[in-house]
JSON list of C-alpha atoms and ligand atoms in Angstrom, two decimals:
[
{"chain": "A", "resi": 1, "resn": "MET", "atom": "CA", "xyz": [30.32, 4.37, -39.78]},
{"chain": "A", "resi": 2, "resn": "THR", "atom": "CA", "xyz": [27.61, 6.04, -37.49]},
{"chain": "A", "resi": 3, "resn": "GLU", "atom": "CA", "xyz": [24.21, 4.81, -37.04]},
{"chain": "A", "resi": 4, "resn": "ASN", "atom": "CA", "xyz": [21.15, 6.94, -37.83]},
{"chain": "A", "resi": 5, "resn": "LEU", "atom": "CA", "xyz": [18.57, 7.59, -35.21]},
{"chain": "A", "resi": 6, "resn": "ILE", "atom": "CA", "xyz": [16.60, 4.35, -35.82]},
{"chain": "A", "resi": 7, "resn": "GLY", "atom": "CA", "xyz": [19.79, 2.38, -35.95]},
{"chain": "A", "resi": 8, "resn": "GLU", "atom": "CA", "xyz": [19.13, 0.94, -39.39]},
{"chain": "A", "resi": 9, "resn": "ALA", "atom": "CA", "xyz": [21.82, 2.64, -41.43]},
{"chain": "A", "resi": 10, "resn": "HIS", "atom": "CA", "xyz": [24.24, 0.49, -43.40]},
{"chain": "A", "resi": 11, "resn": "ARG", "atom": "CA", "xyz": [26.62, -1.11, -40.99]},
{"chain": "A", "resi": 12, "resn": "PRO", "atom": "CA", "xyz": [29.41, -3.52, -41.60]},
{"chain": "A", "resi": 13, "resn": "GLY", "atom": "CA", "xyz": [28.53, -7.20, -41.77]},
{"chain": "A", "resi": 14, "resn": "ARG", "atom": "CA", "xyz": [27.47, -8.77, -38.55]},
{"chain": "A", "resi": 15, "resn": "ILE", "atom": "CA", "xyz": [25.62, -11.84, -37.26]},
{"chain": "A", "resi": 16, "resn": "GLU", "atom": "CA", "xyz": [22.65, -11.45, -34.88]},
{"chain": "A", "resi": 17, "resn": "VAL", "atom": "CA", "xyz": [20.97, -14.53, -33.34]},
{"chain": "A", "resi": 18, "resn": "VAL", "atom": "CA", "xyz": [17.45, -14.48, -31.91]},
{"chain": "A", "resi": 19, "resn": "CYS", "atom": "CA", "xyz": [16.93, -17.77, -30.14]},
{"chain": "A", "resi": 20, "resn": "GLY", "atom": "CA", "xyz": [14.50, -19.25, -27.51]},
{"chain": "A", "resi": 21, "resn": "SER", "atom": "CA", "xyz": [11.78, -21.79, -27.01]},
{"chain": "A", "resi": 22, "resn": "MET", "atom": "CA", "xyz": [8.59, -22.20, -29.01]},
{"chain": "A", "resi": 23, "resn": "PHE", "atom": "CA", "xyz": [6.05, -19.33, -28.52]},
{"chain": "A", "resi": 24, "resn": "SER", "atom": "CA", "xyz": [8.86, -16.92, -27.35]},
{"chain": "A", "resi": 25, "resn": "GLY", "atom": "CA", "xyz": [8.26, -14.59, -30.30]},
{"chain": "A", "resi": 26, "resn": "LYS", "atom": "CA", "xyz": [11.42, -15.39, -32.35]},
{"chain": "A", "resi": 27, "resn": "THR", "atom": "CA", "xyz": [9.94, -14.98, -35.72]},
{"chain": "A", "resi": 28, "resn": "GLU", "atom": "CA", "xyz": [8.11, -11.82, -34.62]},
{"chain": "A", "resi": 29, "resn": "GLU", "atom": "CA", "xyz": [11.44, -10.35, -33.58]},
{"chain": "A", "resi": 30, "resn": "LEU", "atom": "CA", "xyz": [13.07, -11.46, -36.73]},
{"chain": "A", "resi": 31, "resn": "ILE", "atom": "CA", "xyz": [10.28, -9.80, -38.84]},
{"chain": "A", "resi": 32, "resn": "ARG", "atom": "CA", "xyz": [10.47, -6.62, -36.69]},
{"chain": "A", "resi": 33, "resn": "ARG", "atom": "CA", "xyz": [14.13, -6.25, -37.45]},
{"chain": "A", "resi": 34, "resn": "MET", "atom": "CA", "xyz": [13.72, -7.01, -41.18]},
{"chain": "A", "resi": 35, "resn": "LYS", "atom": "CA", "xyz": [10.81, -4.49, -41.56]},
{"chain": "A", "resi": 36, "resn": "ARG", "atom": "CA", "xyz": [12.93, -1.72, -39.94]},
{"chain": "A", "resi": 37, "resn": "ALA", "atom": "CA", "xyz": [15.67, -2.50, -42.43]},
{"chain": "A", "resi": 38, "resn": "LYS", "atom": "CA", "xyz": [13.30, -2.54, -45.26]},
{"chain": "A", "resi": 39, "resn": "PHE", "atom": "CA", "xyz": [11.97, 0.86, -44.14]},
{"chain": "A", "resi": 40, "resn": "ALA", "atom": "CA", "xyz": [15.55, 2.03, -44.28]},
{"chain": "A", "resi": 41, "resn": "LYS", "atom": "CA", "xyz": [15.62, 1.04, -47.99]},
{"chain": "A", "resi": 42, "resn": "GLN", "atom": "CA", "xyz": [17.75, -1.99, -47.39]},
{"chain": "A", "resi": 43, "resn": "LYS", "atom": "CA", "xyz": [17.27, -5.05, -49.60]},
{"chain": "A", "resi": 44, "resn": "VAL", "atom": "CA", "xyz": [15.92, -7.75, -47.34]},
{"chain": "A", "resi": 45, "resn": "GLU", "atom": "CA", "xyz": [15.15, -11.41, -47.84]},
{"chain": "A", "resi": 46, "resn": "ILE", "atom": "CA", "xyz": [14.28, -14.22, -45.47]},
{"chain": "A", "resi": 47, "resn": "PHE", "atom": "CA", "xyz": [15.34, -17.81, -45.93]},
{"chain": "A", "resi": 48, "resn": "LYS", "atom": "CA", "xyz": [13.82, -20.81, -44.14]},
{"chain": "A", "resi": 49, "resn": "PRO", "atom": "CA", "xyz": [14.15, -24.52, -44.34]},
{"chain": "A", "resi": 50, "resn": "ALA", "atom": "CA", "xyz": [11.98, -26.09, -47.04]},
{"chain": "A", "resi": 51, "resn": "LEU", "atom": "CA", "xyz": [10.57, -28.55, -44.49]},
{"chain": "A", "resi": 52, "resn": "ASP", "atom": "CA", "xyz": [8.92, -25.74, -42.51]},
{"chain": "A", "resi": 53, "resn": "THR", "atom": "CA", "xyz": [5.56, -25.61, -44.46]},
{"chain": "A", "resi": 54, "resn": "ARG", "atom": "CA", "xyz": [3.25, -24.64, -41.71]},
{"chain": "A", "resi": 55, "resn": "TYR", "atom": "CA", "xyz": [2.66, -21.25, -43.28]},
{"chain": "A", "resi": 56, "resn": "SER", "atom": "CA", "xyz": [2.65, -20.18, -46.90]},
{"chain": "A", "resi": 57, "resn": "GLU", "atom": "CA", "xyz": [5.45, -21.30, -49.02]},
{"chain": "A", "resi": 58, "resn": "GLU", "atom": "CA", "xyz": [6.41, -17.82, -50.14]},
{"chain": "A", "resi": 59, "resn": "ASP", "atom": "CA", "xyz": [6.01, -15.57, -47.31]},
{"chain": "A", "resi": 60, "resn": "VAL", "atom": "CA", "xyz": [6.98, -15.47, -43.64]},
{"chain": "A", "resi": 61, "resn": "VAL", "atom": "CA", "xyz": [3.61, -14.57, -42.27]},
{"chain": "A", "resi": 62, "resn": "SER", "atom": "CA", "xyz": [3.37, -12.13, -39.43]},
{"chain": "A", "resi": 63, "resn": "HIS", "atom": "CA", "xyz": [0.25, -11.11, -37.50]},
{"chain": "A", "resi": 64, "resn": "ASP", "atom": "CA", "xyz": [-0.41, -7.82, -39.28]},
{"chain": "A", "resi": 65, "resn": "GLN", "atom": "CA", "xyz": [-0.33, -9.36, -42.72]},
{"chain": "A", "resi": 66, "resn": "ASN", "atom": "CA", "xyz": [2.68, -7.23, -43.61]},
{"chain": "A", "resi": 67, "resn": "SER", "atom": "CA", "xyz": [4.83, -10.11, -44.61]},
{"chain": "A", "resi": 68, "resn": "ILE", "atom": "CA", "xyz": [8.35, -10.17, -46.11]},
{"chain": "A", "resi": 69, "resn": "ARG", "atom": "CA", "xyz": [9.11, -12.50, -48.93]},
{"chain": "A", "resi": 70, "resn": "SER", "atom": "CA", "xyz": [10.85, -15.65, -47.84]},
{"chain": "A", "resi": 71, "resn": "THR", "atom": "CA", "xyz": [12.55, -18.38, -49.85]},
{"chain": "A", "resi": 72, "resn": "PRO", "atom": "CA", "xyz": [12.46, -22.01, -48.85]},
{"chain": "A", "resi": 73, "resn": "ILE", "atom": "CA", "xyz": [15.86, -23.68, -49.14]},
{"chain": "A", "resi": 74, "resn": "GLU", "atom": "CA", "xyz": [16.99, -27.27, -48.94]},
{"chain": "A", "resi": 75, "resn": "SER", "atom": "CA", "xyz": [20.38, -26.58, -47.55]},
{"chain": "A", "resi": 76, "resn": "SER", "atom": "CA", "xyz": [22.46, -23.74, -46.09]},
{"chain": "A", "resi": 77, "resn": "GLY", "atom": "CA", "xyz": [24.69, -23.49, -49.08]},
{"chain": "A", "resi": 78, "resn": "SER", "atom": "CA", "xyz": [21.75, -22.16, -51.15]},
{"chain": "A", "resi": 79, "resn": "ILE", "atom": "CA", "xyz": [21.71, -18.92, -49.13]},
{"chain": "A", "resi": 80, "resn": "LEU", "atom": "CA", "xyz": [25.12, -17.93, -50.61]},
{"chain": "A", "resi": 81, "resn": "LEU", "atom": "CA", "xyz": [23.92, -18.36, -54.15]},
{"chain": "A", "resi": 82, "resn": "LEU", "atom": "CA", "xyz": [20.52, -16.56, -53.65]},
{"chain": "A", "resi": 83, "resn": "ALA", "atom": "CA", "xyz": [21.61, -13.63, -51.37]},
{"chain": "A", "resi": 84, "resn": "SER", "atom": "CA", "xyz": [24.20, -12.13, -53.72]},
{"chain": "A", "resi": 85, "resn": "ASP", "atom": "CA", "xyz": [22.58, -8.61, -53.78]},
{"chain": "A", "resi": 86, "resn": "ILE", "atom": "CA", "xyz": [20.84, -8.74, -50.41]},
{"chain": "A", "resi": 87, "resn": "ASP", "atom": "CA", "xyz": [21.85, -6.24, -47.58]},
{"chain": "A", "resi": 88, "resn": "VAL", "atom": "CA", "xyz": [20.14, -7.99, -44.73]},
{"chain": "A", "resi": 89, "resn": "VAL", "atom": "CA", "xyz": [19.62, -11.74, -44.75]},
{"chain": "A", "resi": 90, "resn": "GLY", "atom": "CA", "xyz": [17.13, -13.26, -42.34]},
{"chain": "A", "resi": 91, "resn": "ILE", "atom": "CA", "xyz": [17.07, -16.97, -41.54]},
{"chain": "A", "resi": 92, "resn": "ASP", "atom": "CA", "xyz": [13.97, -18.38, -39.87]},
{"chain": "A", "resi": 93, "resn": "GLU", "atom": "CA", "xyz": [13.72, -21.81, -38.13]},
{"chain": "A", "resi": 94, "resn": "ALA", "atom": "CA", "xyz": [17.50, -22.10, -38.48]},
{"chain": "A", "resi": 95, "resn": "GLN", "atom": "CA", "xyz": [17.74, -25.03, -36.06]},
{"chain": "A", "resi": 96, "resn": "PHE", "atom": "CA", "xyz": [16.39, -27.31, -38.99]},
{"chain": "A", "resi": 97, "resn": "LEU", "atom": "CA", "xyz": [19.27, -26.30, -41.32]},
{"chain": "A", "resi": 98, "resn": "ASP", "atom": "CA", "xyz": [22.64, -28.21, -41.58]},
{"chain": "A", "resi": 99, "resn": "ASN", "atom": "CA", "xyz": [25.73, -27.14, -39.61]},
{"chain": "A", "resi": 100, "resn": "GLY", "atom": "CA", "xyz": [27.23, -25.60, -42.78]},
{"chain": "A", "resi": 101, "resn": "LEU", "atom": "CA", "xyz": [25.00, -22.65, -41.88]},
{"chain": "A", "resi": 102, "resn": "VAL", "atom": "CA", "xyz": [27.77, -21.37, -39.39]},
{"chain": "A", "resi": 103, "resn": "GLU", "atom": "CA", "xyz": [30.25, -20.96, -42.26]},
{"chain": "A", "resi": 104, "resn": "VAL", "atom": "CA", "xyz": [27.58, -19.50, -44.57]},
{"chain": "A", "resi": 105, "resn": "CYS", "atom": "CA", "xyz": [26.71, -16.86, -41.91]},
{"chain": "A", "resi": 106, "resn": "ASN", "atom": "CA", "xyz": [30.36, -16.02, -41.39]},
{"chain": "A", "resi": 107, "resn": "GLU", "atom": "CA", "xyz": [30.96, -15.63, -45.19]},
{"chain": "A", "resi": 108, "resn": "LEU", "atom": "CA", "xyz": [27.97, -13.38, -45.55]},
{"chain": "A", "resi": 109, "resn": "ALA", "atom": "CA", "xyz": [29.10, -11.15, -42.61]},
{"chain": "A", "resi": 110, "resn": "ASN", "atom": "CA", "xyz": [32.49, -10.95, -43.99]},
{"chain": "A", "resi": 111, "resn": "ARG", "atom": "CA", "xyz": [31.03, -9.78, -47.27]},
{"chain": "A", "resi": 112, "resn": "GLY", "atom": "CA", "xyz": [29.42, -6.93, -45.34]},
{"chain": "A", "resi": 113, "resn": "VAL", "atom": "CA", "xyz": [25.87, -8.44, -45.03]},
{"chain": "A", "resi": 114, "resn": "ARG", "atom": "CA", "xyz": [23.85, -8.09, -41.84]},
{"chain": "A", "resi": 115, "resn": "VAL", "atom": "CA", "xyz": [22.62, -11.61, -40.95]},
{"chain": "A", "resi": 116, "resn": "ILE", "atom": "CA", "xyz": [19.80, -12.25, -38.52]},
{"chain": "A", "resi": 117, "resn": "VAL", "atom": "CA", "xyz": [19.19, -15.82, -37.51]},
{"chain": "A", "resi": 118, "resn": "ALA", "atom": "CA", "xyz": [16.08, -16.98, -35.62]},
{"chain": "A", "resi": 119, "resn": "GLY", "atom": "CA", "xyz": [15.85, -20.43, -34.28]},
{"chain": "A", "resi": 120, "resn": "LEU", "atom": "CA", "xyz": [15.09, -22.84, -31.34]},
{"chain": "A", "resi": 121, "resn": "ASP", "atom": "CA", "xyz": [18.05, -22.98, -28.95]},
{"chain": "A", "resi": 122, "resn": "MET", "atom": "CA", "xyz": [17.04, -26.33, -27.65]},
{"chain": "A", "resi": 123, "resn": "ASP", "atom": "CA", "xyz": [14.88, -29.29, -28.69]},
{"chain": "A", "resi": 124, "resn": "TYR", "atom": "CA", "xyz": [11.99, -30.60, -26.80]},
{"chain": "A", "resi": 125, "resn": "LYS", "atom": "CA", "xyz": [14.33, -32.47, -24.44]},
{"chain": "A", "resi": 126, "resn": "GLY", "atom": "CA", "xyz": [16.58, -29.41, -23.67]},
{"chain": "A", "resi": 127, "resn": "VAL", "atom": "CA", "xyz": [19.36, -30.48, -25.95]},
{"chain": "A", "resi": 128, "resn": "PRO", "atom": "CA", "xyz": [21.08, -27.79, -27.98]},
{"chain": "A", "resi": 129, "resn": "PHE", "atom": "CA", "xyz": [19.53, -27.78, -31.45]},
{"chain": "A", "resi": 130, "resn": "GLY", "atom": "CA", "xyz": [21.42, -27.96, -34.80]},
{"chain": "A", "resi": 131, "resn": "PRO", "atom": "CA", "xyz": [23.61, -25.12, -35.71]},
{"chain": "A", "resi": 132, "resn": "ILE", "atom": "CA", "xyz": [22.14, -22.67, -33.23]},
{"chain": "A", "resi": 133, "resn": "PRO", "atom": "CA", "xyz": [24.65, -23.20, -30.37]},
{"chain": "A", "resi": 134, "resn": "ALA", "atom": "CA", "xyz": [27.60, -22.71, -32.76]},
{"chain": "A", "resi": 135, "resn": "LEU", "atom": "CA", "xyz": [26.00, -19.52, -34.22]},
{"chain": "A", "resi": 136, "resn": "CYS", "atom": "CA", "xyz": [25.47, -18.13, -30.72]},
{"chain": "A", "resi": 137, "resn": "ALA", "atom": "CA", "xyz": [29.19, -18.47, -30.17]},
{"chain": "A", "resi": 138, "resn": "ILE", "atom": "CA", "xyz": [30.23, -16.73, -33.36]},
{"chain": "A", "resi": 139, "resn": "ALA", "atom": "CA", "xyz": [27.46, -14.13, -33.30]},
{"chain": "A", "resi": 140, "resn": "ASP", "atom": "CA", "xyz": [28.12, -10.37, -32.64]},
{"chain": "A", "resi": 141, "resn": "GLU", "atom": "CA", "xyz": [24.94, -10.21, -30.73]},
{"chain": "A", "resi": 142, "resn": "VAL", "atom": "CA", "xyz": [22.63, -12.84, -29.11]},
{"chain": "A", "resi": 143, "resn": "THR", "atom": "CA", "xyz": [19.06, -12.25, -28.06]},
{"chain": "A", "resi": 144, "resn": "LYS", "atom": "CA", "xyz": [17.40, -14.84, -26.03]},
{"chain": "A", "resi": 145, "resn": "VAL", "atom": "CA", "xyz": [13.66, -14.53, -25.92]},
{"chain": "A", "resi": 146, "resn": "HIS", "atom": "CA", "xyz": [11.38, -16.35, -23.66]},
{"chain": "A", "resi": 147, "resn": "ALA", "atom": "CA", "xyz": [7.85, -17.74, -23.64]},
{"chain": "A", "resi": 148, "resn": "ILE", "atom": "CA", "xyz": [5.88, -17.97, -20.47]},
{"chain": "A", "resi": 149, "resn": "CYS", "atom": "CA", "xyz": [5.32, -21.20, -18.51]},
{"chain": "A", "resi": 150, "resn": "VAL", "atom": "CA", "xyz": [1.68, -22.32, -19.08]},
{"chain": "A", "resi": 151, "resn": "LYS", "atom": "CA", "xyz": [1.64, -24.04, -15.67]},
{"chain": "A", "resi": 152, "resn": "CYS", "atom": "CA", "xyz": [2.93, -21.31, -13.36]},
{"chain": "A", "resi": 153, "resn": "GLY", "atom": "CA", "xyz": [3.39, -18.15, -15.32]},
{"chain": "A", "resi": 154, "resn": "SER", "atom": "CA", "xyz": [7.09, -17.72, -14.82]},
{"chain": "A", "resi": 155, "resn": "VAL", "atom": "CA", "xyz": [9.62, -17.51, -17.59]},
{"chain": "A", "resi": 156, "resn": "ALA", "atom": "CA", "xyz": [9.74, -20.65, -19.69]},
{"chain": "A", "resi": 157, "resn": "TYR", "atom": "CA", "xyz": [12.83, -22.56, -20.49]},
{"chain": "A", "resi": 158, "resn": "VAL", "atom": "CA", "xyz": [11.85, -25.36, -22.79]},
{"chain": "A", "resi": 159, "resn": "SER", "atom": "CA", "xyz": [9.20, -26.39, -25.32]},
{"chain": "A", "resi": 160, "resn": "HIS", "atom": "CA", "xyz": [7.70, -29.57, -23.68]},
{"chain": "A", "resi": 161, "resn": "ARG", "atom": "CA", "xyz": [6.27, -32.02, -26.29]},
{"chain": "A", "resi": 162, "resn": "LEU", "atom": "CA", "xyz": [2.79, -33.21, -25.41]},
{"chain": "A", "resi": 163, "resn": "VAL", "atom": "CA", "xyz": [2.45, -35.88, -27.99]},
{"chain": "A", "resi": 164, "resn": "ASN", "atom": "CA", "xyz": [4.26, -39.22, -27.68]},
{"chain": "A", "resi": 165, "resn": "ASN", "atom": "CA", "xyz": [6.68, -39.08, -30.56]},
{"chain": "A", "resi": 166, "resn": "ASP", "atom": "CA", "xyz": [10.51, -39.43, -30.40]},
{"chain": "A", "resi": 167, "resn": "LYS", "atom": "CA", "xyz": [11.32, -37.74, -33.81]},
{"chain": "A", "resi": 168, "resn": "ARG", "atom": "CA", "xyz": [13.34, -34.66, -33.12]},
{"chain": "A", "resi": 169, "resn": "VAL", "atom": "CA", "xyz": [11.75, -32.78, -35.99]},
{"chain": "A", "resi": 170, "resn": "LEU", "atom": "CA", "xyz": [8.12, -32.46, -35.37]},
{"chain": "A", "resi": 171, "resn": "LEU", "atom": "CA", "xyz": [6.61, -29.30, -36.70]},
{"chain": "A", "resi": 172, "resn": "GLY", "atom": "CA", "xyz": [4.08, -28.23, -34.15]},
{"chain": "A", "resi": 173, "resn": "GLU", "atom": "CA", "xyz": [1.68, -25.71, -32.97]},
{"chain": "A", "resi": 174, "resn": "LYS", "atom": "CA", "xyz": [-0.01, -25.21, -29.71]},
{"chain": "A", "resi": 175, "resn": "ASP", "atom": "CA", "xyz": [-1.54, -28.78, -29.53]},
{"chain": "A", "resi": 176, "resn": "GLU", "atom": "CA", "xyz": [1.78, -30.49, -29.59]},
{"chain": "A", "resi": 177, "resn": "TYR", "atom": "CA", "xyz": [4.01, -28.38, -27.34]},
{"chain": "A", "resi": 178, "resn": "GLU", "atom": "CA", "xyz": [3.71, -26.36, -24.25]},
{"chain": "A", "resi": 179, "resn": "PRO", "atom": "CA", "xyz": [6.26, -23.75, -22.97]},
{"chain": "A", "resi": 180, "resn": "LEU", "atom": "CA", "xyz": [7.43, -24.78, -19.36]},
{"chain": "A", "resi": 181, "resn": "CYS", "atom": "CA", "xyz": [9.84, -23.37, -16.74]},
{"chain": "A", "resi": 182, "resn": "ARG", "atom": "CA", "xyz": [12.58, -25.55, -15.48]},
{"chain": "A", "resi": 183, "resn": "GLU", "atom": "CA", "xyz": [10.75, -26.60, -12.46]},
{"chain": "A", "resi": 184, "resn": "CYS", "atom": "CA", "xyz": [7.38, -27.50, -14.19]},
{"chain": "A", "resi": 185, "resn": "TYR", "atom": "CA", "xyz": [9.35, -29.30, -16.84]},
{"chain": "A", "resi": 186, "resn": "GLN", "atom": "CA", "xyz": [11.01, -31.56, -14.26]},
{"chain": "A", "resi": 187, "resn": "LYS", "atom": "CA", "xyz": [7.66, -32.31, -12.82]},
{"chain": "A", "resi": 188, "resn": "ALA", "atom": "CA", "xyz": [6.15, -33.10, -16.14]},
{"chain": "A", "resi": 189, "resn": "ILE", "atom": "CA", "xyz": [8.92, -35.48, -17.06]},
{"chain": "A", "resi": 190, "resn": "LEU", "atom": "CA", "xyz": [8.67, -37.27, -13.65]},
{"chain": "A", "resi": 191, "resn": "ASN", "atom": "CA", "xyz": [4.85, -37.71, -14.23]},
{"chain": "A", "resi": 192, "resn": "GLU", "atom": "CA", "xyz": [5.43, -39.12, -17.69]},
{"chain": "A", "resi": 193, "resn": "LYS", "atom": "CA", "xyz": [7.91, -41.66, -16.33]},
{"chain": "A", "resi": 194, "resn": "SER", "atom": "CA", "xyz": [5.62, -42.80, -13.54]},
{"chain": "B", "resi": 201, "resn": "ZN", "atom": "ZN1", "xyz": [6.44, -23.26, -14.44]}
]
């Protein structure tokens, strides 16, 4: 099937992953793609883990207030039940979902659904996060987005945690994390140890 000029015509099922550190614009990119699909009269819906309650329960909020409905879910299995008549399924903050998400995305894509997954590729220690690495492996297309290092202005690589807390899941905003490049991250870690 050929694409139309804006590239949003119905296409066979596929998996797209948008990953990167915090403040890299993952959610913005997810919403951008979802909006284009919506303009093309596709049925779209975003799912996100129920634990991410930083924004409104019902909507993924974007900066221009033009939000797309989102549904909080407890586990990846819920997506299969809730997305039965959806053309384009978006999944935000996917790093917090269980590893079953990999099979769920495959199943949806096999059914002809376009799946767009956004999530953190690494946790605050630089360790691959949840189902994202496996999703990158099976995806048709992976987009890695980058924040800017707050220390030196080069491309950031990790979301360095500023508060002293070893929990892997710590929902944060600008006070708790800073994007750092590899070099500045190494320096920061050394300083914390000394
Ligand atoms: Zn730097």
